[in-house]
Amino acid sequence: MPSAVSRRAFLSSIAATVVSLDSRAETPATADGLRILEARKGSLRLLPEPAAPTEIWGFDGTAPGPLIRIPQGSELAARLVNRLEKPLTIHWHGMRGDNAMDGVAPLTQPAVAPGGQFDYRRKAPDAGLFCYRPSVSPLTGELLGRGLKGLLVVDEPQPLPSDADLLAVLDDWRLDAAGRIDGGFGAAEQAAGDGRIGTLVAVDGKPAPSKHVLPPGARVRLRLANLANARIMFIGFEGLQPFVVAVDSQPCDAFEPVRRTIPVAPGARFEILFDLPQSEGSAAKLILRGLGEPDRDLMLFTTRGTKLTARPPIASLPQNPLLPPEIKLAASKKVDLVIEPPPSGSAPATWRINGAATKAYGGPPLFQVKRGTPVTLGFVNRADVAIVMHTHGHAMRLLHDLDDGWEPYWRNGVVVPPGKTKHVAFVADSPGKWALHDDILEHEAAGLATWFEVR
Ligand SMILES: [Cu+2]
């Protein structure tokens, strides 16, 4: 009879095996530590037979691409090999600093031409869940919409105790009836509206829901990333009590989300801990709330086997000591972005920032600051659709609407509902040219994209 400890260790190894056996099989490094990420065509079974498998573009021909997993403080070294007919980069979404490795063409590097390659080498000072994906203005929406995306996990030295460590790429695919990817990228109604919303919701490259069988009482660490082009996902938890322990790669004090629901915008990551029910045969699940469509199941959990002994209450990850303990708002550089949607019926559809069309990453910077300057940004959304404003290279605080407090977690991207204004603050502590854009990629391609310079 194995002890609880060895049984837990055994279960952890099962969970690790499950993760490494799926479509996100971890990519091995070469002798010099370089991981090769080959962008090429592949196919994915998204619709049941008799539909044909869907032709996709993916890193190593899969979607999501291979999982990259490295220890905190180590070097991330990856070679992008472009076997597609489009220019590419890899943007390491959520990583702070190291501007030359941020992978935004043409802002931080020229795009890698078909047949070319590019080596990324950068330190990984923060532990957390990140993603990797191309950023090539204005093609990014098509590159992701055809499947170029993957996860990067930077492991903290002392992981939170858990019985299962699950990763989930949430995505949606826009398919025609035959299962082919809808080629209508850049459509004006998507650029001016909600973006490219997929017809098929997927978890890890397979139609939702994913199914997980674990022992009663198992503690689950679940790391979610929304890698869809445009769908803002409101995700509810049923049959379990979730605690958020990290948002957008940065740990926070563990908290139970209001109404057991989290809003997960494109590009957002959440780490959640929960305990499965104590009784065998119990069910728990994650649900994608409808917002005009029926609710649908995302992830289904069933308990089976020997009950595990209860663990101590869920604890927080250590906070990131590299982030500023305070941001001097009164002394901050204040920049408002008044964001206006394309006039109805206009083609091409062009968003405007502060009254003018931007030239995205090829135009002048929105602002320049000296390194170390606190910055407050106001996002004034004059559109009747939500936008998701993403700042590269920095972690931001979302400020309260009515006082100078802030939400108790860090963000890379914030949802600004239709007609609303949101303020964020951060310390511009990394020199370089940083993209600032809507992470609804059809909005970004249509001009809701600019940049700032830290000198
Ligand atoms: Cu990003």
Short mmCIF file of C-alpha atoms and ligand atoms in Angstrom, two decimals:
data_model
loop_
_atom_site.label_atom_id
_atom_site.label_comp_id
_atom_site.label_asym_id
_atom_site.label_seq_id
_atom_site.Cartn_x
_atom_site.Cartn_y
_atom_site.Cartn_z
CA MET A 1 0.00 0.00 0.00
CA PRO A 2 1.76 3.19 -1.07
CA SER A 3 1.82 6.08 1.35
CA ALA A 4 -0.11 9.24 0.57
CA VAL A 5 3.17 10.94 -0.22
CA SER A 6 4.30 8.41 -2.78
CA ARG A 7 0.81 8.20 -4.23
CA ARG A 8 0.85 11.95 -4.69
CA ALA A 9 4.27 11.77 -6.30
CA PHE A 10 2.98 9.04 -8.60
CA LEU A 11 -0.07 11.09 -9.53
CA SER A 12 2.09 14.13 -10.22
CA SER A 13 4.13 12.08 -12.62
CA ILE A 14 0.92 10.91 -14.32
CA ALA A 15 -0.20 14.49 -14.71
CA ALA A 16 3.18 15.47 -16.11
CA THR A 17 2.99 12.58 -18.54
CA VAL A 18 -0.48 13.59 -19.67
CA VAL A 19 0.75 17.09 -20.37
CA SER A 20 3.82 15.95 -22.25
CA LEU A 21 1.93 13.39 -24.34
CA ASP A 22 -0.65 15.70 -25.81
CA SER A 23 -0.35 17.96 -28.81
CA ARG A 24 1.84 20.30 -26.80
CA ALA A 25 4.61 17.75 -26.45
CA GLU A 26 7.51 19.62 -24.95
CA THR A 27 10.07 20.72 -27.48
CA PRO A 28 13.57 19.39 -26.78
CA ALA A 29 16.60 21.64 -26.79
CA THR A 30 19.67 21.00 -28.93
CA ALA A 31 23.08 20.55 -27.32
CA ASP A 32 23.62 24.30 -27.06
CA GLY A 33 20.22 24.80 -25.42
CA LEU A 34 18.48 26.06 -28.53
CA ARG A 35 14.91 24.97 -29.19
CA ILE A 36 14.00 24.78 -32.86
CA LEU A 37 10.53 26.07 -33.67
CA GLU A 38 9.75 25.34 -37.29
CA ALA A 39 6.73 27.21 -38.63
CA ARG A 40 5.15 24.99 -41.25
CA LYS A 41 1.89 23.61 -42.55
CA GLY A 42 0.14 20.82 -40.70
CA SER A 43 -3.29 19.36 -40.17
CA LEU A 44 -5.61 19.10 -37.20
CA ARG A 45 -8.72 17.01 -36.60
CA LEU A 46 -11.21 19.71 -35.62
CA LEU A 47 -14.44 18.43 -37.18
CA PRO A 48 -15.53 14.78 -36.98
CA GLU A 49 -15.36 12.58 -40.05
CA PRO A 50 -16.39 12.65 -42.84
CA ALA A 51 -14.99 16.20 -42.78
CA ALA A 52 -11.34 16.30 -43.77
CA PRO A 53 -8.72 17.34 -41.20
CA THR A 54 -8.18 21.10 -41.16
CA GLU A 55 -5.07 22.43 -42.88
CA ILE A 56 -3.31 24.74 -40.44
CA TRP A 57 -0.08 26.66 -39.98
CA GLY A 58 1.68 25.74 -36.76
CA PHE A 59 4.96 25.74 -34.93
CA ASP A 60 6.30 22.26 -35.69
CA GLY A 61 3.12 21.85 -37.73
CA THR A 62 0.86 21.63 -34.66
CA ALA A 63 -1.60 23.97 -32.96
CA PRO A 64 -0.98 24.82 -30.26
CA GLY A 65 2.74 24.50 -30.92
CA PRO A 66 5.08 22.57 -28.64
CA LEU A 67 5.23 23.53 -24.99
CA ILE A 68 8.40 25.33 -23.98
CA ARG A 69 9.27 24.85 -20.32
CA ILE A 70 12.33 26.35 -18.62
CA PRO A 71 13.39 27.13 -15.04
CA GLN A 72 13.11 30.68 -13.73
CA GLY A 73 16.31 32.65 -14.23
CA SER A 74 17.54 30.51 -17.11
CA GLU A 75 18.00 31.58 -20.70
CA LEU A 76 15.22 31.14 -23.22
CA ALA A 77 16.87 30.22 -26.51
CA ALA A 78 14.74 29.46 -29.54
CA ARG A 79 15.32 29.43 -33.28
CA LEU A 80 12.40 30.38 -35.47
CA VAL A 81 12.66 28.58 -38.81
CA ASN A 82 10.19 29.92 -41.35
CA ARG A 83 8.91 27.23 -43.73
CA LEU A 84 5.79 29.21 -44.59
CA GLU A 85 5.14 31.70 -47.36
CA LYS A 86 4.49 34.62 -45.00
CA PRO A 87 6.91 36.77 -43.00
CA LEU A 88 7.08 35.78 -39.33
CA THR A 89 8.47 36.65 -35.91
CA ILE A 90 8.00 35.24 -32.43
CA HIS A 91 6.64 37.62 -29.83
CA TRP A 92 7.09 36.32 -26.26
CA HIS A 93 3.79 37.55 -24.92
CA GLY A 94 3.94 38.66 -21.30
CA MET A 95 7.71 38.68 -20.91
CA ARG A 96 9.09 41.92 -19.52
CA GLY A 97 12.12 43.76 -20.83
CA ASP A 98 14.68 42.80 -23.49
CA ASN A 99 13.19 44.88 -26.28
CA ALA A 100 15.37 43.48 -29.08
CA MET A 101 13.82 40.05 -28.40
CA ASP A 102 10.18 41.22 -28.23
CA GLY A 103 9.48 40.02 -31.77
CA VAL A 104 7.31 42.83 -33.14
CA ALA A 105 7.89 43.54 -36.83
CA PRO A 106 8.78 46.12 -37.98
CA LEU A 107 9.18 47.81 -34.58
CA THR A 108 11.82 45.68 -32.85
CA GLN A 109 13.11 43.55 -35.74
CA PRO A 110 12.53 42.97 -39.44
CA ALA A 111 10.16 40.09 -40.08
CA VAL A 112 11.78 36.75 -40.89
CA ALA A 113 11.21 36.13 -44.61
CA PRO A 114 10.02 32.77 -45.97
CA GLY A 115 12.94 30.35 -45.84
CA GLY A 116 14.74 32.46 -43.22
CA GLN A 117 15.44 31.96 -39.55
CA PHE A 118 16.06 34.03 -36.43
CA ASP A 119 17.51 33.16 -33.02
CA TYR A 120 15.89 34.50 -29.87
CA ARG A 121 17.99 34.50 -26.72
CA ARG A 122 16.75 36.19 -23.60
CA LYS A 123 16.70 35.78 -19.85
CA ALA A 124 13.54 34.60 -18.12
CA PRO A 125 13.60 36.52 -14.81
CA ASP A 126 9.89 36.04 -14.03
CA ALA A 127 8.23 32.69 -13.38
CA GLY A 128 4.79 32.23 -14.88
CA LEU A 129 2.67 31.30 -17.86
CA PHE A 130 3.49 33.07 -21.13
CA CYS A 131 2.68 32.46 -24.74
CA TYR A 132 4.55 32.76 -27.98
CA ARG A 133 3.12 33.86 -31.29
CA PRO A 134 4.05 35.96 -34.32
CA SER A 135 3.59 39.72 -34.43
CA VAL A 136 3.90 40.99 -37.98
CA SER A 137 1.81 44.05 -38.69
CA PRO A 138 -0.79 43.77 -40.22
CA LEU A 139 -0.76 39.98 -40.74
CA THR A 140 -0.84 38.86 -37.11
CA GLY A 141 -4.55 37.98 -37.17
CA GLU A 142 -4.11 35.56 -40.06
CA LEU A 143 -0.94 34.04 -38.60
CA LEU A 144 -2.69 33.25 -35.31
CA GLY A 145 -6.02 32.45 -36.92
CA ARG A 146 -4.32 29.69 -38.89
CA GLY A 147 -2.69 28.23 -35.78
CA LEU A 148 0.69 29.83 -35.00
CA LYS A 149 0.69 29.99 -31.20
CA GLY A 150 2.03 28.12 -28.20
CA LEU A 151 2.71 28.21 -24.47
CA LEU A 152 5.85 28.99 -22.51
CA VAL A 153 6.03 27.97 -18.84
CA VAL A 154 8.79 29.42 -16.69
CA ASP A 155 8.84 27.31 -13.53
CA GLU A 156 9.34 28.85 -10.11
CA PRO A 157 11.96 27.04 -7.97
CA GLN A 158 9.37 25.93 -5.40
CA PRO A 159 6.13 24.90 -7.11
CA LEU A 160 2.87 25.11 -5.20
CA PRO A 161 1.96 21.62 -3.99
CA SER A 162 -0.62 20.04 -6.28
CA ASP A 163 -1.68 16.62 -7.54
CA ALA A 164 -2.16 17.63 -11.16
CA ASP A 165 -0.55 20.42 -13.17
CA LEU A 166 -2.77 21.12 -16.15
CA LEU A 167 -2.20 23.53 -19.01
CA ALA A 168 -5.02 24.59 -21.27
CA VAL A 169 -4.87 26.62 -24.46
CA LEU A 170 -8.32 28.08 -25.05
CA ASP A 171 -8.96 29.02 -28.62
CA ASP A 172 -11.58 29.27 -31.28
CA TRP A 173 -11.33 28.38 -34.96
CA ARG A 174 -13.32 29.99 -37.72
CA LEU A 175 -14.16 27.16 -40.09
CA ASP A 176 -16.40 26.64 -43.08
CA ALA A 177 -18.79 23.66 -43.29
CA ALA A 178 -16.07 21.48 -44.82
CA GLY A 179 -13.73 22.19 -41.92
CA ARG A 180 -11.42 24.56 -43.81
CA ILE A 181 -10.17 27.72 -42.14
CA ASP A 182 -12.32 30.63 -43.26
CA GLY A 183 -10.01 32.76 -45.38
CA GLY A 184 -11.81 36.05 -44.76
CA PHE A 185 -8.97 37.67 -42.85
CA GLY A 186 -9.05 41.44 -42.76
CA ALA A 187 -12.81 41.71 -43.34
CA ALA A 188 -13.98 45.25 -42.60
CA GLU A 189 -16.91 44.12 -40.44
CA GLN A 190 -14.54 42.18 -38.19
CA ALA A 191 -12.10 45.09 -38.00
CA ALA A 192 -14.87 47.49 -36.98
CA GLY A 193 -16.82 44.97 -34.88
CA ASP A 194 -15.95 42.28 -32.36
CA GLY A 195 -13.06 40.86 -34.40
CA ARG A 196 -12.79 37.38 -35.85
CA ILE A 197 -14.93 35.16 -33.63
CA GLY A 198 -14.41 31.47 -34.31
CA THR A 199 -17.12 28.93 -34.96
CA LEU A 200 -15.49 26.11 -32.99
CA VAL A 201 -14.22 26.51 -29.42
CA ALA A 202 -11.21 24.32 -28.73
CA VAL A 203 -9.08 23.31 -25.77
CA ASP A 204 -5.54 22.32 -26.71
CA GLY A 205 -6.34 22.00 -30.39
CA LYS A 206 -9.35 19.71 -29.90
CA PRO A 207 -13.04 20.61 -29.80
CA ALA A 208 -14.18 21.55 -26.30
CA PRO A 209 -14.77 20.15 -23.74
CA SER A 210 -11.56 18.49 -22.61
CA LYS A 211 -12.09 15.64 -20.13
CA HIS A 212 -10.03 14.91 -17.04
CA VAL A 213 -10.34 12.01 -14.59
CA LEU A 214 -8.55 12.54 -11.27
CA PRO A 215 -8.75 11.12 -7.73
CA PRO A 216 -11.32 12.56 -5.30
CA GLY A 217 -9.85 15.46 -3.37
CA ALA A 218 -7.06 16.06 -5.89
CA ARG A 219 -5.60 19.54 -5.85
CA VAL A 220 -5.36 20.90 -9.38
CA ARG A 221 -3.16 23.69 -10.63
CA LEU A 222 -4.75 24.84 -13.86
CA ARG A 223 -3.04 27.34 -16.13
CA LEU A 224 -5.29 28.86 -18.78
CA ALA A 225 -4.37 31.02 -21.73
CA ASN A 226 -6.80 32.52 -24.22
CA LEU A 227 -5.03 32.40 -27.58
CA ALA A 228 -8.06 33.23 -29.72
CA ASN A 229 -7.92 36.21 -32.07
CA ALA A 230 -10.85 38.07 -30.62
CA ARG A 231 -13.17 36.12 -28.32
CA ILE A 232 -13.37 37.52 -24.78
CA MET A 233 -14.16 34.43 -22.70
CA PHE A 234 -16.21 34.63 -19.51
CA ILE A 235 -15.42 31.38 -17.76
CA GLY A 236 -17.46 30.04 -14.86
CA PHE A 237 -16.54 27.26 -12.43
CA GLU A 238 -19.14 24.74 -11.24
CA GLY A 239 -18.71 22.08 -8.58
CA LEU A 240 -15.46 23.49 -7.25
CA GLN A 241 -14.13 26.56 -5.45
CA PRO A 242 -11.45 28.23 -7.61
CA PHE A 243 -8.64 30.44 -6.32
CA VAL A 244 -6.75 32.68 -8.72
CA VAL A 245 -3.04 32.63 -7.83
CA ALA A 246 -1.54 34.43 -10.85
CA VAL A 247 -2.80 36.73 -13.58
CA ASP A 248 -0.91 37.52 -16.80
CA SER A 249 2.24 35.73 -15.56
CA GLN A 250 2.46 37.56 -12.23
CA PRO A 251 1.52 35.99 -8.88
CA CYS A 252 -1.14 37.67 -6.77
CA ASP A 253 -2.59 37.02 -3.33
CA ALA A 254 -4.85 34.01 -3.85
CA PHE A 255 -8.47 35.10 -4.22
CA GLU A 256 -11.79 33.56 -5.13
CA PRO A 257 -13.19 35.38 -8.17
CA VAL A 258 -16.55 37.12 -7.89
CA ARG A 259 -19.42 34.80 -8.86
CA ARG A 260 -16.78 32.14 -9.56
CA THR A 261 -16.30 33.64 -12.99
CA ILE A 262 -13.19 35.07 -14.64
CA PRO A 263 -13.07 37.26 -17.75
CA VAL A 264 -10.31 35.93 -19.99
CA ALA A 265 -9.60 38.26 -22.90
CA PRO A 266 -7.45 37.33 -25.91
CA GLY A 267 -3.85 37.10 -24.71
CA ALA A 268 -4.80 36.81 -21.01
CA ARG A 269 -3.48 34.05 -18.74
CA PHE A 270 -4.87 32.88 -15.42
CA GLU A 271 -3.45 30.36 -12.97
CA ILE A 272 -6.05 28.73 -10.76
CA LEU A 273 -5.86 26.28 -7.89
CA PHE A 274 -8.78 24.19 -6.73
CA ASP A 275 -9.57 20.95 -4.94
CA LEU A 276 -11.82 18.42 -6.61
CA PRO A 277 -14.78 17.08 -4.60
CA GLN A 278 -13.98 14.49 -1.93
CA SER A 279 -16.41 11.86 -3.19
CA GLU A 280 -15.85 9.42 -6.02
CA GLY A 281 -17.93 9.95 -9.14
CA SER A 282 -18.33 13.70 -8.59
CA ALA A 283 -18.30 16.11 -11.50
CA ALA A 284 -16.95 19.63 -11.76
CA LYS A 285 -16.49 21.83 -14.78
CA LEU A 286 -15.45 25.03 -16.45
CA ILE A 287 -18.13 26.66 -18.56
CA LEU A 288 -17.80 29.25 -21.29
CA ARG A 289 -20.64 31.69 -20.63
CA GLY A 290 -22.75 32.38 -23.67
CA LEU A 291 -23.09 36.16 -24.15
CA GLY A 292 -25.70 35.68 -26.84
CA GLU A 293 -24.74 32.08 -27.58
CA PRO A 294 -25.63 29.05 -25.44
CA ASP A 295 -23.28 28.25 -22.54
CA ARG A 296 -20.86 25.49 -23.43
CA ASP A 297 -18.64 23.17 -21.45
CA LEU A 298 -14.91 23.87 -21.68
CA MET A 299 -13.33 21.38 -19.28
CA LEU A 300 -14.98 18.46 -17.48
CA PHE A 301 -13.55 16.89 -14.35
CA THR A 302 -14.65 13.55 -12.89
CA THR A 303 -13.34 12.02 -9.67
CA ARG A 304 -12.35 8.37 -9.68
CA GLY A 305 -10.13 6.17 -7.54
CA THR A 306 -8.86 6.43 -3.99
CA LYS A 307 -9.62 9.64 -2.17
CA LEU A 308 -6.58 11.78 -1.41
CA THR A 309 -6.07 13.21 2.06
CA ALA A 310 -7.04 16.85 2.27
CA ARG A 311 -4.21 19.34 1.82
CA PRO A 312 -3.69 22.54 3.81
CA PRO A 313 -5.67 25.57 2.57
CA ILE A 314 -4.61 26.96 -0.80
CA ALA A 315 -1.69 29.36 -0.41
CA SER A 316 -0.36 32.14 -2.62
CA LEU A 317 2.74 32.03 -4.77
CA PRO A 318 5.48 34.41 -3.62
CA GLN A 319 5.01 37.86 -5.12
CA ASN A 320 7.48 38.92 -7.80
CA PRO A 321 10.15 41.00 -6.00
CA LEU A 322 11.30 42.46 -9.34
CA LEU A 323 8.11 44.49 -9.76
CA PRO A 324 7.91 47.98 -8.24
CA PRO A 325 6.38 48.05 -4.74
CA GLU A 326 4.83 51.42 -5.53
CA ILE A 327 4.08 53.60 -8.54
CA LYS A 328 4.15 57.35 -7.94
CA LEU A 329 0.94 58.25 -9.74
CA ALA A 330 1.14 61.97 -8.92
CA ALA A 331 4.54 62.18 -10.60
CA SER A 332 3.58 60.00 -13.55
CA LYS A 333 3.61 60.87 -17.22
CA LYS A 334 -0.09 60.92 -18.11
CA VAL A 335 -1.19 59.97 -21.61
CA ASP A 336 -4.78 59.56 -22.73
CA LEU A 337 -5.71 57.54 -25.78
CA VAL A 338 -9.07 58.59 -27.16
CA ILE A 339 -9.97 55.60 -29.28
CA GLU A 340 -12.53 55.95 -32.06
CA PRO A 341 -13.86 53.11 -34.19
CA PRO A 342 -13.91 53.12 -37.98
CA PRO A 343 -16.84 55.13 -39.37
CA SER A 344 -19.62 52.72 -40.20
CA GLY A 345 -19.41 51.27 -43.68
CA SER A 346 -15.89 52.58 -44.32
CA ALA A 347 -13.46 50.38 -46.20
CA PRO A 348 -10.74 49.88 -45.32
CA ALA A 349 -11.89 50.16 -41.71
CA THR A 350 -9.45 52.30 -39.74
CA TRP A 351 -9.42 52.97 -36.01
CA ARG A 352 -8.16 56.33 -34.78
CA ILE A 353 -6.21 57.29 -31.69
CA ASN A 354 -6.49 60.91 -30.54
CA GLY A 355 -8.17 61.96 -33.75
CA ALA A 356 -5.73 60.49 -36.24
CA ALA A 357 -5.06 57.18 -37.95
CA THR A 358 -1.78 55.77 -36.65
CA LYS A 359 0.80 54.20 -38.90
CA ALA A 360 0.89 51.37 -36.35
CA TYR A 361 4.50 50.43 -35.66
CA GLY A 362 5.85 52.35 -38.66
CA GLY A 363 4.70 55.77 -37.45
CA PRO A 364 6.04 58.04 -34.72
CA PRO A 365 5.82 56.98 -31.05
CA LEU A 366 2.76 58.00 -29.06
CA PHE A 367 5.10 59.23 -26.32
CA GLN A 368 8.67 58.98 -25.10
CA VAL A 369 9.86 58.74 -21.50
CA LYS A 370 13.10 58.36 -19.64
CA ARG A 371 13.76 54.97 -18.12
CA GLY A 372 12.22 54.65 -14.65
CA THR A 373 9.38 57.10 -15.31
CA PRO A 374 5.98 56.14 -13.90
CA VAL A 375 3.34 56.25 -16.65
CA THR A 376 -0.45 56.47 -16.40
CA LEU A 377 -2.43 55.63 -19.51
CA GLY A 378 -6.11 56.42 -20.00
CA PHE A 379 -7.92 54.26 -22.55
CA VAL A 380 -11.06 56.10 -23.66
CA ASN A 381 -13.13 53.66 -25.69
CA ARG A 382 -15.55 55.58 -27.93
CA ALA A 383 -16.61 52.41 -29.78
CA ASP A 384 -19.67 50.27 -29.17
CA VAL A 385 -17.49 47.16 -28.95
CA ALA A 386 -15.03 46.10 -26.24
CA ILE A 387 -11.30 46.57 -26.77
CA VAL A 388 -8.39 44.83 -25.01
CA MET A 389 -5.42 47.17 -24.59
CA HIS A 390 -2.08 45.37 -24.32
CA THR A 391 1.23 46.98 -23.33
CA HIS A 392 4.40 45.15 -24.32
CA GLY A 393 7.34 44.57 -22.04
CA HIS A 394 5.75 45.88 -18.84
CA ALA A 395 3.32 44.75 -16.14
CA MET A 396 0.58 47.27 -15.40
CA ARG A 397 -1.77 48.05 -12.56
CA LEU A 398 -5.42 48.57 -13.43
CA LEU A 399 -6.49 51.67 -11.51
CA HIS A 400 -9.82 52.05 -9.76
CA ASP A 401 -12.32 54.28 -11.52
CA LEU A 402 -12.93 56.64 -8.59
CA ASP A 403 -9.83 56.72 -6.40
CA ASP A 404 -6.10 56.21 -6.77
CA GLY A 405 -6.22 52.57 -5.67
CA TRP A 406 -5.63 49.66 -8.00
CA GLU A 407 -6.71 46.09 -8.53
CA PRO A 408 -4.58 43.65 -6.52
CA TYR A 409 -2.93 41.97 -9.50
CA TRP A 410 -0.76 42.90 -12.48
CA ARG A 411 -1.97 42.94 -16.07
CA ASN A 412 -0.52 42.88 -19.58
CA GLY A 413 -3.88 43.66 -21.10
CA VAL A 414 -7.08 45.28 -19.88
CA VAL A 415 -10.58 45.04 -21.24
CA VAL A 416 -12.19 48.42 -21.88
CA PRO A 417 -15.94 47.91 -22.32
CA PRO A 418 -17.86 49.87 -24.98
CA GLY A 419 -18.10 53.57 -24.16
CA LYS A 420 -15.96 53.22 -21.01
CA THR A 421 -12.59 54.54 -19.86
CA LYS A 422 -9.94 52.54 -17.99
CA HIS A 423 -6.68 53.79 -16.50
CA VAL A 424 -3.52 51.77 -16.01
CA ALA A 425 -0.18 52.62 -14.44
CA PHE A 426 3.27 51.13 -14.75
CA VAL A 427 6.92 52.05 -14.35
CA ALA A 428 8.59 52.32 -17.75
CA ASP A 429 11.69 50.46 -16.62
CA SER A 430 12.84 48.79 -19.83
CA PRO A 431 14.52 50.76 -22.61
CA GLY A 432 13.32 50.25 -26.15
CA LYS A 433 10.39 50.57 -28.51
CA TRP A 434 7.29 48.98 -27.02
CA ALA A 435 4.08 48.13 -28.83
CA LEU A 436 0.78 49.28 -27.33
CA HIS A 437 -2.24 47.85 -29.10
CA ASP A 438 -5.60 46.14 -29.00
CA ASP A 439 -5.14 42.40 -28.54
CA ILE A 440 -8.28 41.81 -30.57
CA LEU A 441 -6.06 41.24 -33.56
CA GLU A 442 -8.48 42.50 -36.20
CA HIS A 443 -8.57 45.84 -34.36
CA GLU A 444 -4.78 45.90 -34.16
CA ALA A 445 -4.50 45.29 -37.91
CA ALA A 446 -6.98 48.12 -38.53
CA GLY A 447 -4.89 50.71 -36.75
CA LEU A 448 -5.61 50.27 -33.04
CA ALA A 449 -1.87 49.95 -32.62
CA THR A 450 0.82 52.39 -31.60
CA TRP A 451 4.04 52.36 -29.58
CA PHE A 452 6.06 54.24 -27.00
CA GLU A 453 9.76 54.64 -26.45
CA VAL A 454 11.67 54.28 -23.19
CA ARG A 455 15.14 55.84 -23.27
CU CU B 1 2.18 40.55 -26.18
#
